[in-house]
Coordinates of C-alpha atoms and ligand atoms in Angstrom, one line a residue:
M1298 CA -15.0 -22.8 51.5
T1299 CA -16.5 -25.7 53.3
T1300 CA -20.2 -24.9 53.1
R1301 CA -22.4 -27.9 52.7
I1302 CA -24.3 -27.6 49.5
E1303 CA -27.9 -28.8 49.7
S1304 CA -28.9 -30.7 46.6
P1305 CA -32.2 -29.6 45.0
A1306 CA -33.6 -32.9 46.1
T1307 CA -32.7 -32.2 49.7
T1308 CA -34.1 -28.7 49.6
V1309 CA -37.3 -29.9 48.1
A1310 CA -37.5 -32.8 50.6
G1311 CA -37.4 -30.3 53.4
T1312 CA -40.2 -28.1 52.0
V1313 CA -42.4 -31.1 51.2
A1314 CA -41.8 -32.7 54.6
H1315 CA -42.9 -29.5 56.3
A1316 CA -46.1 -29.2 54.2
I1317 CA -47.0 -32.9 54.9
A1318 CA -46.3 -32.4 58.6
E1319 CA -48.6 -29.4 58.8
V1320 CA -51.4 -31.2 57.1
L1321 CA -51.2 -34.3 59.3
G1322 CA -50.1 -32.5 62.5
L1323 CA -46.8 -34.4 62.7
D1324 CA -43.2 -33.6 63.5
P1325 CA -41.5 -32.8 60.1
A1326 CA -38.3 -34.5 61.3
G1327 CA -40.2 -37.8 61.3
V1328 CA -41.7 -37.4 57.8
D1329 CA -40.0 -39.1 54.8
P1330 CA -41.3 -37.1 51.7
V1331 CA -40.1 -39.9 49.4
I1332 CA -38.6 -37.6 46.8
R1333 CA -37.7 -39.2 43.5
P1334 CA -36.7 -38.0 40.0
S1335 CA -39.7 -37.5 37.9
Q1336 CA -40.3 -38.6 34.3
F1337 CA -42.5 -35.6 33.6
T1338 CA -41.0 -32.8 35.6
D1339 CA -38.0 -32.4 37.9
L1340 CA -38.9 -34.3 41.0
Q1341 CA -41.9 -36.0 42.5
S1342 CA -43.0 -36.9 46.0
N1343 CA -44.6 -40.4 46.5
A1344 CA -45.3 -39.9 50.2
A1345 CA -49.1 -39.4 50.0
L1346 CA -49.5 -42.9 48.5
S1347 CA -48.4 -44.6 51.8
L1348 CA -49.2 -41.8 54.3
G1349 CA -52.8 -41.2 53.1
P1350 CA -54.3 -44.6 54.1
V1351 CA -52.4 -44.5 57.4
H1352 CA -54.2 -41.2 58.3
G1353 CA -57.5 -42.1 56.8
L1354 CA -57.2 -39.9 53.7
R1355 CA -57.3 -40.7 50.0
P1356 CA -53.8 -40.3 48.7
R1357 CA -55.0 -37.9 46.1
D1358 CA -56.8 -35.7 48.6
L1359 CA -53.7 -35.7 50.9
A1360 CA -51.5 -34.8 47.9
Q1361 CA -53.8 -31.9 47.0
R1362 CA -53.8 -30.6 50.6
V1363 CA -50.0 -30.8 50.6
V1364 CA -49.8 -29.0 47.2
D1365 CA -51.9 -26.2 48.7
R1366 CA -49.3 -25.6 51.3
I1367 CA -46.2 -25.6 49.2
P1368 CA -44.8 -22.1 48.6
T1369 CA -44.1 -21.6 44.9
D1370 CA -42.1 -18.4 45.2
G1371 CA -38.8 -20.1 46.3
P1372 CA -37.0 -23.2 45.0
I1373 CA -40.3 -24.8 43.8
A1374 CA -42.0 -23.0 40.9
H1375 CA -44.9 -25.3 40.5
A1376 CA -46.5 -28.2 42.3
E1377 CA -49.4 -30.3 41.2
T1378 CA -50.9 -33.7 41.9
A1379 CA -50.9 -36.5 39.4
G1380 CA -52.3 -40.0 39.1
P1381 CA -53.4 -41.8 42.2
G1382 CA -51.6 -39.4 44.5
Y1383 CA -48.2 -38.4 43.2
L1384 CA -47.0 -34.9 43.7
N1385 CA -45.1 -33.4 40.8
L1386 CA -42.6 -30.7 41.6
E1387 CA -41.0 -28.3 39.1
L1388 CA -38.0 -26.3 40.3
S1389 CA -37.6 -22.6 39.7
T1390 CA -35.1 -22.1 36.9
D1391 CA -34.1 -18.8 38.5
W1392 CA -33.4 -20.5 41.8
I1393 CA -31.3 -23.2 40.1
A1394 CA -29.3 -20.5 38.3
E1395 CA -28.8 -18.6 41.6
Q1396 CA -27.7 -21.7 43.5
L1397 CA -25.2 -22.6 40.8
S1398 CA -23.9 -19.1 40.5
S1399 CA -23.0 -19.1 44.2
L1400 CA -21.8 -22.8 44.3
S1401 CA -18.3 -23.3 45.3
I1402 CA -17.1 -26.9 45.3
A1403 CA -15.4 -27.6 48.6
E1404 CA -11.7 -28.2 48.7
R1405 CA -12.6 -30.4 51.7
H1406 CA -15.4 -30.2 54.1
D1407 CA -14.9 -29.4 57.8
A1408 CA -14.0 -32.3 60.0
T1409 CA -17.0 -33.9 61.6
G1410 CA -15.0 -36.0 64.0
R1411 CA -15.9 -39.4 62.8
R1412 CA -12.9 -41.7 62.7
I1413 CA -12.9 -44.2 59.9
V1414 CA -10.1 -46.8 59.7
I1415 CA -9.8 -48.2 56.3
D1416 CA -7.8 -51.3 55.4
Y1417 CA -7.0 -51.6 51.7
S1418 CA -4.4 -52.7 49.2
S1419 CA -2.6 -55.0 51.7
P1420 CA -0.4 -56.9 49.3
N1421 CA 2.1 -59.6 50.3
V1422 CA 5.8 -59.1 50.7
A1423 CA 8.1 -60.8 48.1
K1424 CA 5.2 -61.3 45.8
E1425 CA 4.0 -59.3 42.8
M1426 CA 0.7 -57.5 43.3
H1427 CA -2.0 -58.9 41.1
V1428 CA -5.3 -57.6 39.6
G1429 CA -7.2 -58.5 42.8
H1430 CA -4.9 -56.3 44.8
L1431 CA -5.2 -53.6 42.2
R1432 CA -9.0 -53.5 42.7
T1433 CA -8.9 -53.2 46.5
T1434 CA -6.2 -50.6 46.1
V1435 CA -8.2 -48.5 43.7
V1436 CA -11.5 -48.8 45.5
G1437 CA -10.0 -48.3 48.9
D1438 CA -8.1 -45.3 47.8
A1439 CA -11.1 -43.7 46.2
L1440 CA -13.1 -44.3 49.4
A1441 CA -10.4 -42.9 51.6
R1442 CA -10.3 -39.8 49.4
M1443 CA -14.1 -39.4 49.3
L1444 CA -14.5 -39.9 53.0
E1445 CA -11.7 -37.5 53.9
W1446 CA -13.1 -34.9 51.6
S1447 CA -16.5 -35.3 53.3
G1448 CA -14.9 -34.3 56.6
H1449 CA -14.2 -37.6 58.2
T1450 CA -10.9 -38.4 59.9
V1451 CA -9.6 -41.3 57.7
I1452 CA -6.9 -43.6 59.0
R1453 CA -5.4 -45.8 56.2
Q1454 CA -4.1 -49.2 57.2
N1455 CA -2.0 -51.2 54.7
H1456 CA -2.0 -54.6 56.2
I1457 CA 0.8 -56.1 54.2
G1458 CA 1.5 -59.8 54.4
D1459 CA 5.0 -59.5 55.8
W1460 CA 5.3 -62.6 58.0
G1461 CA 4.9 -66.3 57.8
T1462 CA 6.6 -69.5 56.7
P1463 CA 7.6 -68.4 53.1
F1464 CA 10.2 -66.2 54.8
G1465 CA 12.3 -69.2 55.7
M1466 CA 13.0 -70.0 52.1
L1467 CA 13.3 -66.4 51.1
I1468 CA 15.9 -65.6 53.7
E1469 CA 17.9 -68.8 52.9
H1470 CA 17.8 -67.9 49.3
S1471 CA 19.0 -64.3 50.0
L1472 CA 21.8 -65.8 52.2
D1473 CA 22.9 -68.0 49.3
L1474 CA 23.0 -65.0 47.0
G1475 CA 25.2 -63.2 49.5
R1476 CA 25.0 -59.7 51.0
G1477 CA 24.1 -56.8 48.8
S1478 CA 23.2 -59.1 45.8
A1479 CA 21.7 -57.4 42.8
E1480 CA 18.8 -59.9 43.0
L1481 CA 17.5 -58.2 46.1
D1482 CA 17.6 -54.8 44.4
R1483 CA 15.8 -56.2 41.5
M1484 CA 13.0 -57.3 43.8
A1485 CA 11.8 -53.7 43.7
E1486 CA 11.1 -54.2 39.9
D1487 CA 10.1 -57.8 39.8
P1488 CA 9.4 -59.4 43.2
N1489 CA 8.1 -62.6 41.6
A1490 CA 11.5 -63.6 40.2
F1491 CA 13.0 -63.7 43.7
Y1492 CA 10.1 -65.7 45.1
R1493 CA 10.1 -68.2 42.3
A1494 CA 13.8 -68.8 42.5
A1495 CA 13.5 -69.5 46.3
R1496 CA 10.5 -71.7 45.7
A1497 CA 12.3 -73.8 43.0
K1498 CA 15.2 -74.5 45.4
F1499 CA 12.8 -75.4 48.2
D1500 CA 11.0 -77.9 46.0
A1501 CA 14.2 -79.4 44.5
S1502 CA 16.5 -79.6 47.4
P1503 CA 15.6 -81.3 50.7
A1504 CA 18.6 -79.8 52.4
F1505 CA 17.5 -76.3 51.4
A1506 CA 14.0 -77.1 52.5
E1507 CA 15.3 -78.2 55.9
R1508 CA 17.4 -75.0 56.2
A1509 CA 14.3 -73.0 55.4
R1510 CA 12.3 -74.7 58.1
R1511 CA 14.9 -74.1 60.7
R1512 CA 15.1 -70.4 59.6
V1513 CA 11.4 -70.0 60.2
V1514 CA 11.9 -71.2 63.8
L1515 CA 14.7 -68.7 64.3
L1516 CA 12.6 -65.9 62.8
Q1517 CA 9.7 -66.7 65.1
A1518 CA 12.1 -66.8 68.1
G1519 CA 13.2 -63.3 67.3
D1520 CA 16.8 -64.3 66.4
A1521 CA 18.6 -61.0 65.7
P1522 CA 20.6 -61.9 62.6
T1523 CA 17.6 -63.6 61.1
L1524 CA 15.4 -60.5 61.8
A1525 CA 18.0 -58.3 60.1
L1526 CA 17.8 -60.5 56.9
W1527 CA 14.0 -60.4 57.1
T1528 CA 14.1 -56.6 57.3
E1529 CA 16.2 -56.5 54.2
L1530 CA 13.6 -58.5 52.3
V1531 CA 10.7 -56.4 53.6
D1532 CA 12.4 -53.2 52.7
A1533 CA 13.0 -54.4 49.2
S1534 CA 9.3 -55.1 48.9
K1535 CA 8.3 -51.8 50.4
A1536 CA 10.4 -50.1 47.6
Y1537 CA 8.3 -52.1 45.1
F1538 CA 5.0 -51.1 46.8
R1539 CA 6.1 -47.4 46.8
K1540 CA 6.9 -47.7 43.1
V1541 CA 3.5 -49.2 42.3
Y1542 CA 1.6 -46.7 44.4
G1543 CA 3.6 -43.8 42.9
S1544 CA 3.0 -44.9 39.4
L1545 CA -0.8 -45.4 40.0
D1546 CA -1.2 -42.2 42.0
V1547 CA -2.4 -44.0 45.1
S1548 CA -2.3 -42.0 48.3
L1549 CA -0.8 -44.8 50.5
T1550 CA 2.6 -44.0 52.1
D1551 CA 4.9 -45.8 54.5
E1552 CA 3.1 -44.2 57.4
D1553 CA 0.1 -46.3 56.5
L1554 CA 1.9 -49.6 56.8
A1555 CA 0.6 -51.8 59.5
G1556 CA 1.7 -55.3 58.3
E1557 CA 1.0 -58.6 59.9
S1558 CA 4.3 -58.6 61.6
S1559 CA 3.4 -55.5 63.6
Y1560 CA 1.1 -57.6 65.7
N1561 CA 3.6 -60.4 66.5
D1562 CA 3.9 -59.5 70.1
E1563 CA 0.2 -59.6 70.8
L1564 CA -0.7 -63.0 69.3
A1565 CA 0.2 -65.2 72.3
G1566 CA -1.8 -62.9 74.6
I1567 CA -4.7 -62.9 72.3
C1568 CA -4.9 -66.7 72.3
A1569 CA -4.4 -66.8 76.1
D1570 CA -7.2 -64.3 76.6
V1571 CA -9.6 -66.0 74.2
E1572 CA -8.9 -69.3 75.9
A1573 CA -9.3 -67.9 79.4
L1574 CA -12.6 -66.4 78.5
G1575 CA -13.8 -69.8 77.6
L1576 CA -14.3 -68.8 73.9
A1577 CA -11.7 -71.3 72.5
R1578 CA -10.6 -74.8 73.1
V1579 CA -8.0 -77.2 71.7
S1580 CA -9.4 -79.4 69.0
D1581 CA -7.1 -81.8 67.1
G1582 CA -4.1 -80.0 68.6
A1583 CA -5.1 -76.6 67.4
L1584 CA -6.6 -73.8 69.5
C1585 CA -10.0 -73.0 68.0
A1586 CA -12.7 -70.4 68.7
F1587 CA -16.3 -71.3 68.0
P1588 CA -18.1 -68.0 67.6
E1589 CA -21.9 -68.3 68.0
G1590 CA -23.9 -68.7 64.8
F1591 CA -21.3 -70.2 62.5
I1592 CA -22.0 -73.7 61.4
G1593 CA -19.7 -75.8 59.2
R1594 CA -20.8 -78.0 56.4
D1595 CA -21.1 -81.0 58.7
G1596 CA -23.7 -79.1 60.8
A1597 CA -21.2 -78.7 63.7
P1598 CA -20.0 -75.3 65.0
A1599 CA -17.4 -74.0 62.6
P1600 CA -13.9 -73.4 64.1
L1601 CA -11.8 -70.3 63.7
I1602 CA -8.2 -71.6 64.2
I1603 CA -6.2 -69.1 66.2
R1604 CA -3.2 -71.3 67.1
K1605 CA -2.0 -74.0 64.8
R1606 CA -0.9 -77.5 65.9
D1607 CA 2.7 -76.5 65.5
G1608 CA 2.1 -73.5 67.8
G1609 CA 2.2 -71.0 65.0
Y1610 CA -0.4 -68.2 64.5
G1611 CA -2.3 -67.5 61.3
Y1612 CA -4.3 -65.0 59.4
A1613 CA -7.3 -65.2 61.9
T1614 CA -5.1 -64.4 64.9
T1615 CA -3.5 -61.4 63.3
D1616 CA -6.9 -60.2 62.2
L1617 CA -8.2 -60.5 65.8
A1618 CA -5.3 -58.2 66.6
T1619 CA -6.2 -55.7 63.8
I1620 CA -9.7 -55.3 65.0
R1621 CA -8.7 -55.0 68.6
Y1622 CA -6.1 -52.3 67.7
R1623 CA -8.4 -50.4 65.4
A1624 CA -11.1 -50.2 68.1
A1625 CA -9.0 -49.6 71.2
V1626 CA -6.0 -47.7 69.9
L1627 CA -7.1 -46.1 66.7
R1628 CA -10.6 -45.5 68.3
A1629 CA -12.4 -46.3 65.1
D1630 CA -16.1 -45.4 64.8
Q1631 CA -16.0 -47.5 61.7
A1632 CA -13.5 -50.2 60.9
V1633 CA -13.6 -50.8 57.1
Y1634 CA -12.0 -53.7 55.4
V1635 CA -11.8 -53.4 51.6
I1636 CA -11.0 -57.0 50.8
G1637 CA -12.0 -59.8 48.5
E1638 CA -15.5 -61.2 48.7
P1639 CA -14.3 -64.7 49.5
Q1640 CA -13.0 -63.5 52.8
A1641 CA -16.4 -62.5 54.1
T1642 CA -16.8 -65.5 56.4
H1643 CA -13.3 -65.1 57.8
L1644 CA -14.0 -61.5 58.7
E1645 CA -17.4 -62.2 60.2
M1646 CA -16.0 -64.9 62.4
V1647 CA -13.1 -62.8 63.5
W1648 CA -15.4 -59.9 64.4
A1649 CA -17.8 -62.3 66.2
V1650 CA -14.9 -63.6 68.4
A1651 CA -13.7 -60.1 69.0
R1652 CA -17.2 -59.0 70.1
E1653 CA -17.5 -62.0 72.4
A1654 CA -14.1 -61.2 73.9
G1655 CA -15.1 -57.6 74.5
W1656 CA -12.6 -56.1 72.1
L1657 CA -15.2 -54.8 69.7
P1658 CA -17.5 -52.3 71.4
S1659 CA -20.9 -51.5 69.9
S1660 CA -19.6 -48.0 69.2
T1661 CA -17.2 -49.4 66.6
E1662 CA -19.1 -50.5 63.5
T1663 CA -17.4 -53.0 61.2
V1664 CA -17.8 -52.9 57.4
H1665 CA -16.6 -55.4 54.8
V1666 CA -16.4 -53.7 51.4
R1667 CA -16.5 -56.8 49.3
I1668 CA -14.3 -56.8 46.3
G1669 CA -15.6 -58.9 43.4
N1670 CA -13.4 -60.8 41.0
V1671 CA -12.0 -59.5 37.8
V1672 CA -12.0 -62.1 35.1
G1673 CA -10.5 -62.3 31.6
A1674 CA -12.4 -62.6 28.4
D1675 CA -12.7 -66.4 28.9
N1676 CA -14.6 -65.8 32.1
K1677 CA -11.7 -67.2 34.1
L1678 CA -9.6 -65.3 36.6
L1679 CA -7.3 -63.0 34.7
R1680 CA -4.2 -64.9 33.3
T1681 CA -1.5 -64.0 30.9
R1682 CA -0.7 -66.3 27.9
S1683 CA 2.0 -68.1 29.9
G1684 CA -0.6 -69.0 32.5
D1685 CA 0.7 -66.7 35.2
G1686 CA -1.6 -64.2 37.0
F1687 CA -1.5 -61.0 34.9
T1688 CA 1.0 -58.8 36.6
L1689 CA 0.0 -55.3 37.6
A1690 CA 3.0 -53.7 35.9
G1691 CA 2.3 -55.6 32.7
L1692 CA -1.2 -54.5 32.7
V1693 CA -0.4 -50.8 33.3
D1694 CA 2.2 -51.0 30.6
E1695 CA -0.2 -52.5 28.1
A1696 CA -2.8 -49.8 28.9
Y1697 CA -0.2 -47.1 28.5
R1698 CA 0.9 -48.6 25.1
R1699 CA -2.7 -48.4 23.8
A1700 CA -3.4 -45.0 25.2
A1701 CA -0.1 -43.7 23.7
E1702 CA -1.1 -45.1 20.3
A1703 CA -4.3 -43.1 20.5
T1704 CA -2.6 -39.9 21.5
D1705 CA -0.1 -40.3 18.7
R1706 CA -2.8 -40.9 16.2
E1707 CA -4.6 -37.7 17.2
H1708 CA -1.4 -35.6 16.8
A1709 CA -3.0 -33.1 19.2
I1710 CA 0.0 -32.7 21.4
E1711 CA 3.4 -31.7 20.0
D1712 CA 5.4 -31.8 23.2
D1713 CA 6.8 -35.3 23.8
D1714 CA 6.7 -35.0 27.6
E1715 CA 3.2 -33.7 27.7
R1716 CA 2.1 -36.4 25.3
E1717 CA 3.6 -39.1 27.4
R1718 CA 2.1 -37.6 30.6
A1719 CA -1.3 -37.5 28.9
A1720 CA -1.1 -41.1 27.8
R1721 CA -0.2 -42.1 31.3
A1722 CA -3.0 -40.2 32.9
V1723 CA -5.4 -41.8 30.4
A1724 CA -4.1 -45.3 30.9
I1725 CA -4.3 -45.1 34.7
G1726 CA -7.6 -43.2 34.6
A1727 CA -9.1 -45.9 32.4
I1728 CA -8.0 -48.8 34.6
K1729 CA -9.1 -47.1 37.8
Y1730 CA -12.4 -45.9 36.5
A1731 CA -13.2 -49.5 35.3
D1732 CA -12.7 -50.7 38.9
L1733 CA -14.8 -47.9 40.3
A1734 CA -17.7 -47.6 37.9
V1735 CA -19.3 -50.9 38.7
P1736 CA -20.5 -51.9 42.1
H1737 CA -17.4 -53.1 44.0
D1738 CA -18.9 -56.5 44.7
T1739 CA -19.8 -57.5 41.2
G1740 CA -17.3 -59.3 39.1
Y1741 CA -16.4 -57.9 35.7
M1742 CA -14.5 -58.7 32.6
F1743 CA -11.2 -57.1 32.2
D1744 CA -11.2 -55.6 28.8
L1745 CA -8.7 -52.8 28.0
D1746 CA -10.4 -51.8 24.8
R1747 CA -13.6 -51.1 26.7
M1748 CA -11.8 -49.3 29.5
L1749 CA -10.0 -47.1 27.1
A1750 CA -13.0 -46.4 24.9
P1751 CA -13.5 -42.6 24.3
V1752 CA -17.2 -42.9 24.7
G1753 CA -19.4 -44.6 27.3
N1754 CA -19.0 -44.7 31.1
T1755 CA -15.2 -44.7 31.0
G1756 CA -12.4 -42.7 32.5
P1757 CA -11.2 -41.3 29.1
Y1758 CA -14.7 -40.1 28.3
L1759 CA -14.7 -38.0 31.5
Q1760 CA -11.2 -36.8 31.0
Y1761 CA -12.1 -35.8 27.5
A1762 CA -15.0 -33.8 28.8
V1763 CA -12.6 -31.9 31.0
T1764 CA -10.2 -31.1 28.2
R1765 CA -13.2 -29.9 26.1
V1766 CA -14.3 -27.5 28.8
R1767 CA -10.8 -26.2 29.2
A1768 CA -10.3 -25.8 25.5
V1769 CA -13.2 -23.3 25.5
F1770 CA -11.4 -21.1 28.0
S1771 CA -8.1 -21.1 26.0
H1772 CA -9.9 -20.0 22.9
P1773 CA -9.1 -16.4 21.9
R1774 CA -12.8 -15.5 21.9
A1775 CA -13.0 -16.3 25.6
A1776 CA -10.5 -13.5 26.4
G1777 CA -11.7 -10.8 28.7
H1778 CA -14.8 -12.6 29.9
D1779 CA -16.2 -11.9 33.3
P1780 CA -15.4 -14.9 35.5
N1781 CA -18.1 -13.9 38.0
A1782 CA -20.9 -13.5 35.6
T1783 CA -24.3 -14.7 36.9
I1784 CA -25.5 -17.9 35.4
V1785 CA -28.6 -17.7 33.2
L1786 CA -30.3 -20.9 32.2
D1787 CA -31.9 -19.9 28.9
T1788 CA -31.8 -23.3 27.2
P1789 CA -33.1 -26.7 28.3
E1790 CA -29.6 -28.1 27.9
A1791 CA -28.1 -25.6 30.3
R1792 CA -30.9 -26.1 32.8
A1793 CA -30.5 -29.9 32.8
L1794 CA -26.7 -29.6 33.2
A1795 CA -27.1 -27.1 36.0
L1796 CA -29.5 -29.4 37.9
L1797 CA -27.0 -32.2 37.9
L1798 CA -24.1 -30.0 39.0
L1799 CA -26.1 -29.1 42.1
E1800 CA -26.3 -32.8 43.0
F1801 CA -22.6 -33.2 43.1
D1802 CA -21.8 -32.4 46.7
A1803 CA -24.6 -34.5 48.2
T1804 CA -23.9 -37.4 45.8
A1805 CA -20.2 -37.5 46.5
R1806 CA -20.7 -37.5 50.2
A1807 CA -23.5 -40.1 50.1
A1808 CA -21.4 -42.3 47.8
G1809 CA -18.5 -42.3 50.1
E1810 CA -20.5 -43.0 53.2
A1811 CA -22.3 -45.9 51.5
F1812 CA -18.9 -47.2 50.3
E1813 CA -20.2 -47.0 46.7
P1814 CA -17.9 -45.0 44.4
H1815 CA -19.9 -46.2 41.4
R1816 CA -22.6 -43.7 42.4
L1817 CA -20.2 -40.9 42.0
C1818 CA -19.0 -42.3 38.7
A1819 CA -22.6 -42.4 37.5
L1820 CA -23.2 -38.8 38.4
L1821 CA -20.0 -37.6 36.7
H1822 CA -20.8 -39.6 33.6
Q1823 CA -24.2 -37.9 33.5
V1824 CA -22.5 -34.5 33.9
A1825 CA -20.2 -35.3 31.0
K1826 CA -23.1 -36.4 28.8
R1827 CA -25.2 -33.3 29.6
F1828 CA -22.2 -31.1 29.1
A1829 CA -21.7 -32.6 25.6
A1830 CA -25.4 -32.0 24.8
F1831 CA -25.1 -28.4 26.0
Y1832 CA -21.8 -27.9 24.1
D1833 CA -23.3 -29.3 20.9
A1834 CA -26.5 -27.4 21.0
V1835 CA -25.7 -24.1 22.5
P1836 CA -23.3 -21.5 21.1
I1837 CA -20.9 -20.3 23.7
L1838 CA -18.1 -18.2 22.2
T1839 CA -20.2 -16.9 19.3
A1840 CA -23.0 -15.7 21.6
S1841 CA -23.6 -12.1 22.7
P1842 CA -21.0 -11.0 25.3
T1843 CA -23.5 -11.3 28.2
Q1844 CA -24.7 -14.7 27.1
R1845 CA -21.1 -15.8 26.5
D1846 CA -20.1 -14.9 30.0
A1847 CA -23.1 -16.6 31.6
R1848 CA -22.4 -19.7 29.6
L1849 CA -18.7 -19.6 30.3
R1850 CA -19.5 -19.5 34.0
L1851 CA -21.6 -22.6 33.6
C1852 CA -18.6 -24.2 31.9
R1853 CA -16.4 -23.3 34.8
Q1854 CA -18.8 -24.9 37.3
T1855 CA -18.9 -28.0 35.1
E1856 CA -15.1 -28.1 35.1
A1857 CA -15.0 -27.7 38.8
V1858 CA -17.4 -30.6 39.4
L1859 CA -15.6 -32.9 36.9
V1860 CA -12.1 -32.2 38.2
R1861 CA -13.0 -32.5 41.8
G1862 CA -15.1 -35.6 41.2
L1863 CA -12.2 -37.3 39.3
D1864 CA -9.8 -36.2 42.0
L1865 CA -11.9 -37.9 44.6
L1866 CA -11.7 -41.1 42.5
G1867 CA -7.9 -40.7 42.3
I1868 CA -7.9 -39.8 38.6
T1869 CA -6.2 -36.8 37.1
A1870 CA -7.4 -35.0 34.0
P1871 CA -4.7 -34.2 31.5
R1872 CA -4.7 -30.7 30.0
R1873 CA -5.1 -32.1 26.6
M1874 CA -5.5 -35.5 25.1
Ligands
LIG2955 N1 -2.7 -59.9 52.4 C1 -4.1 -60.3 52.2 C2 -4.2 -60.9 50.8 O1 -3.3 -60.6 50.0 C3 -5.1 -59.2 52.4 C4 -5.2 -58.7 53.8 C5 -6.4 -57.9 54.0 N2 -6.5 -57.3 55.3 C6 -6.8 -57.9 56.4 N3 -6.9 -57.2 57.5 N4 -7.1 -59.2 56.5 O2 -5.2 -61.5 50.5

């Protein structure tokens, strides 16, 4: 099923817009009914406050005339004016129940044909991924899933750093170790060790450093044996990335790799074109573009270096290539970059040059999803005790250890395999959810205890809600219930829960399209809370058979929303925990 579910707010907005349009003689398509949640009833419209004066009416009078035209035999049960010109709208409980009874959460919506290219994760070869990479990976992956589910064509681009001067020393080091060395294999486990060893030699031995420099020249010249050695290193790193993505349940595959090196052949041409268009000139030996509107600290036009003094190309040049490729070849309607906040100016300058060069048509929209910093308890960028950046594997292991402690304490799961899988799902869910539940551009403090807390806006709280709903169904008293029973909303808790469930589809789509997964998190958290309130206050399995079945159906819809919502965030719910 791929039907679009209108949220109650959207349905009401349509009705109210029509009524306003009739009263004022306008086209309903141009009327914003300003629907908001209400403190006193379900929803309210604030439109009369601003529209009244424009049309020479007192807001209260306009609101009254709109109320008179709102049918109250459909979705809206009752409408009345309040205060200076608000319009309070109470939904029909029968209508809510009917909507929810026929609700089927889409597996995936039909393709709408928009092409969204999304760059995320993008770690560097021969280096361990750190917490910053973790956040762009988690946020990017959730966005890719959400947008794909909404019916967009999503093209993932993992722009790994697989080129540049460090490869000189890395290749020389691997040559020293000899072909087929175990060190290279170990890179898939611990890439930092290899990098550090190479670096140490580079710093200690001038002869090694000289070899490394000559190797870079050979690499850039496309020397075949050098390229073969480089490929070995990159492959070892790819194995590491695959392992990390697999263990984190991230949807990136080798197909999505589009590393810096894949643009090598285009860089000289890009520089030549930019220069020929008069958009760049040599300054201090380097070829620099000066896109309009960018001023440096000294008040002079800020340069974007596209060819260094030594003739090499850098990060800006490859990013000119990425945007050109994504617009022209991948035909992106939207080119989305999920990368660190500090890279904002870099991206804007690159896009500006690309636009001036005619590579970025107005039909391709660019978006920077700014990723904020994750800091440790001391408010500094996350570090381990030894002073190194906290490694991703170390972090996941620690979360797993703590989650496993909790599952062991509960003694709820006898089977060892299942217990271990549950602890893993909880650990990963906790880490991912912490990245997703706050706006992506705000920094936050990395605190495993808070992430793993069983209550609050956390992954485990949502996962726990799922296990609770599922437990209801595995109870003997649920046996023989009618899975298609019509939902009846005979308690306030049930009604409140139902209303939220109907918002899921629209919220999940809007959150993806606004690149704000935290809005989906907020909805799911509310659902879990309202489910808990319902579960605590309303008897389900001990109710009369018809009531039981109607309530079980409400539970099923809750489960569907929570499971689908978590899935869109890249989080699985264990059967038990
Ligand atoms: N490799 C870069 C880093 O680790 C991120 C690349 C992001 N993508 C891009 N197209 N610039 O910081």
